Short mmCIF file of C-alpha atoms in Angstrom, two decimals:
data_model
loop_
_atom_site.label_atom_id
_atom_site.label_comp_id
_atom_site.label_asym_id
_atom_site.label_seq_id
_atom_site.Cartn_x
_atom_site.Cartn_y
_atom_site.Cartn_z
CA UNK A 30 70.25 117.72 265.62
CA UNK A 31 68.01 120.90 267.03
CA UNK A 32 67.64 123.52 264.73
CA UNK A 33 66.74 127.19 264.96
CA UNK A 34 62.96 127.95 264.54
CA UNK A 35 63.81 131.13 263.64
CA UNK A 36 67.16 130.43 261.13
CA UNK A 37 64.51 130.95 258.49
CA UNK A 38 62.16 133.58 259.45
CA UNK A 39 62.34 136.97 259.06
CA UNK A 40 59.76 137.57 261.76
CA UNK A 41 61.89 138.70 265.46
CA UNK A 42 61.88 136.37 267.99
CA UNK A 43 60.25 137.20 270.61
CA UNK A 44 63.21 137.20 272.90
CA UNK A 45 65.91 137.99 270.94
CA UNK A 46 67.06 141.28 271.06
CA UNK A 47 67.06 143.88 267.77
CA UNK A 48 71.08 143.62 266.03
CA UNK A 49 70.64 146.50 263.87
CA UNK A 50 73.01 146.55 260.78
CA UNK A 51 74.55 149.89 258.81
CA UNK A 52 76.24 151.01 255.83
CA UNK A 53 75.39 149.88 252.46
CA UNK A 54 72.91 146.87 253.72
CA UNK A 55 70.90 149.53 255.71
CA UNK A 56 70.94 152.07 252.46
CA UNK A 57 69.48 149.70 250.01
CA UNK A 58 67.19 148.11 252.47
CA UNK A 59 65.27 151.85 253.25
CA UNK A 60 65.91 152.40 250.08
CA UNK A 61 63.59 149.49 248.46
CA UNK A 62 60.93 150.07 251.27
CA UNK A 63 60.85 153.55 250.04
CA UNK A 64 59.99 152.25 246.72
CA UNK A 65 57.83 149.56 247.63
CA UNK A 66 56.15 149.80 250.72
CA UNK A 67 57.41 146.43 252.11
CA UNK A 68 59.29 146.57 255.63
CA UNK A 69 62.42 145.31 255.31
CA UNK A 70 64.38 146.41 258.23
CA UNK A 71 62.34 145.51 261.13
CA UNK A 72 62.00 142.20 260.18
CA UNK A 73 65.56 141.77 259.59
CA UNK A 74 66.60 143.44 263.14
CA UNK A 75 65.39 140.15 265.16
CA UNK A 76 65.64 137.47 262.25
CA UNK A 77 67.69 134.59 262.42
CA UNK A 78 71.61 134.78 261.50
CA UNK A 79 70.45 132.98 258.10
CA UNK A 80 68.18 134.78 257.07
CA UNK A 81 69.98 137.63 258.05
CA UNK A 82 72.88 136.32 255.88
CA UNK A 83 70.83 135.06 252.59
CA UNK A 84 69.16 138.98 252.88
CA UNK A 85 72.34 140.89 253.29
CA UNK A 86 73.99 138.51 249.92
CA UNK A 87 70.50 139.68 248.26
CA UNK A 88 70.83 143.22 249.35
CA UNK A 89 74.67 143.24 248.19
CA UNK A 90 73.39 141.78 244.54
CA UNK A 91 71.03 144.20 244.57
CA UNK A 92 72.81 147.16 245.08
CA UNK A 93 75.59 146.32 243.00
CA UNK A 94 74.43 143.68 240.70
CA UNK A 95 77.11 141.53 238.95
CA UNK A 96 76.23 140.74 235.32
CA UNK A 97 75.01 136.53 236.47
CA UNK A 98 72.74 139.09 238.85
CA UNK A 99 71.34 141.79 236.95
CA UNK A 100 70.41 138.74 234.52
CA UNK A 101 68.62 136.62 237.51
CA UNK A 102 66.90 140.25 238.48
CA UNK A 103 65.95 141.17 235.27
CA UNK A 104 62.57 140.52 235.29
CA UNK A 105 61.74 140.91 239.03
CA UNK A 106 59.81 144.47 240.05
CA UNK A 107 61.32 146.02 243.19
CA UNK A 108 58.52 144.57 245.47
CA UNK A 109 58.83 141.17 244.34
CA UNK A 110 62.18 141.24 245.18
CA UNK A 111 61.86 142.36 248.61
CA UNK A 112 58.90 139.79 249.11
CA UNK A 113 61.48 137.42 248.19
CA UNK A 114 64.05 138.46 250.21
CA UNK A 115 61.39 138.57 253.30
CA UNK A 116 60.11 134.69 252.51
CA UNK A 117 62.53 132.53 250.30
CA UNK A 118 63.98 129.46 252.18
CA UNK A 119 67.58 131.66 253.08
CA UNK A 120 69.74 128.20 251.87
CA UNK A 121 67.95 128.43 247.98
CA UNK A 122 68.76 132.27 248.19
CA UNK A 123 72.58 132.25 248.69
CA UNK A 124 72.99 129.29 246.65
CA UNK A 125 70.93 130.87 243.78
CA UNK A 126 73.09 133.86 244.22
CA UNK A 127 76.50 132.54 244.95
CA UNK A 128 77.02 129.12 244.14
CA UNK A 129 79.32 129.09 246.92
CA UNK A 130 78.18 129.87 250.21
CA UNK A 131 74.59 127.87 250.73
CA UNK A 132 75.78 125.49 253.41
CA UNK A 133 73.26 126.84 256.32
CA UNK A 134 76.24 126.61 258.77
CA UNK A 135 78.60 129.12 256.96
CA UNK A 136 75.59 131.09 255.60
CA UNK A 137 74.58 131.66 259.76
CA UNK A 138 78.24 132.71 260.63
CA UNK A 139 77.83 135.32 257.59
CA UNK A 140 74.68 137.03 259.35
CA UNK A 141 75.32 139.12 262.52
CA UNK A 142 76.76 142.02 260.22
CA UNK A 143 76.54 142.42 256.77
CA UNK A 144 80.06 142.25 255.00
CA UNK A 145 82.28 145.97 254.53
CA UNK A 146 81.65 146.01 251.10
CA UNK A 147 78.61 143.79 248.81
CA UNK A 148 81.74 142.62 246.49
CA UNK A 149 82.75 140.57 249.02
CA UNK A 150 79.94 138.07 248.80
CA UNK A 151 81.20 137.36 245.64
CA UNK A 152 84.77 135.89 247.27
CA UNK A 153 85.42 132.33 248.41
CA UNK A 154 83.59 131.79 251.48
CA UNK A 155 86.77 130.00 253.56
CA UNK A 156 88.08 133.33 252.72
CA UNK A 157 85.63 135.06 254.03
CA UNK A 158 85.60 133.53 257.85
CA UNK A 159 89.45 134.45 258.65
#
């Protein structure tokens, strides 16, 4: 089975197109490169529906950090976080952050948009897909 070079990478393809994203995902994204220097949207306009996914779950824990969260961010700085977000393998980040939705196939479906609100990461992912 072919895979997507570019499921993983944060980097744009060179010919896909830019999908930019809004809302909350877009706040908390300028909002850490404000505080750390690290681009995060650019990279995530042309990345791969994964990694698009696996940044947007980050993002959402991020911004509105469940307790599990706040304690798996406790100890990160702001720029090591978005260096993570930017590098990790996009699979080990949604299932260290969900438990639920890792499988690369529903994590891909999960990244042309980031989700109306970041609580609904949190939700059953069949749920999610109707």
């Amino acid at each position: 089975m072919q895979s997507d070079p570019t499921a993983n990478s944060a980097a744009p393809a060179a010919a896909s197109a830019p999908r930019p994203f809004a809302g909350w995902a877009l706040r908390t994204a300028l909002l850490l490169e404000g505080q750390t220097g690290v681009k995060l949207v650019e990279p995530l306009l042309g990345a791969g529906n994964q990694r698009r996914a696996a940044a947007f779950m980050a993002l959402a824990a991020w911004h509105a950090p469940s307790e599990r969260h706040a304690e798996i961010f406790s100890d990160l700085k702001p720029a090591e976080f978005a260096g993570w977000l930017l590098e990790e393998d996009p699979a080990e980040m949604a299932e260290l952050l969900s438990e639920r939705c890792h499988d690369p196939q529903t994590l891909a479906r999960l990244g042309e948009q980031p989700l109306s609100d970041p609580a609904d990461y949190w939700i059953p992912p069949g749920a999610l897909l109707h």
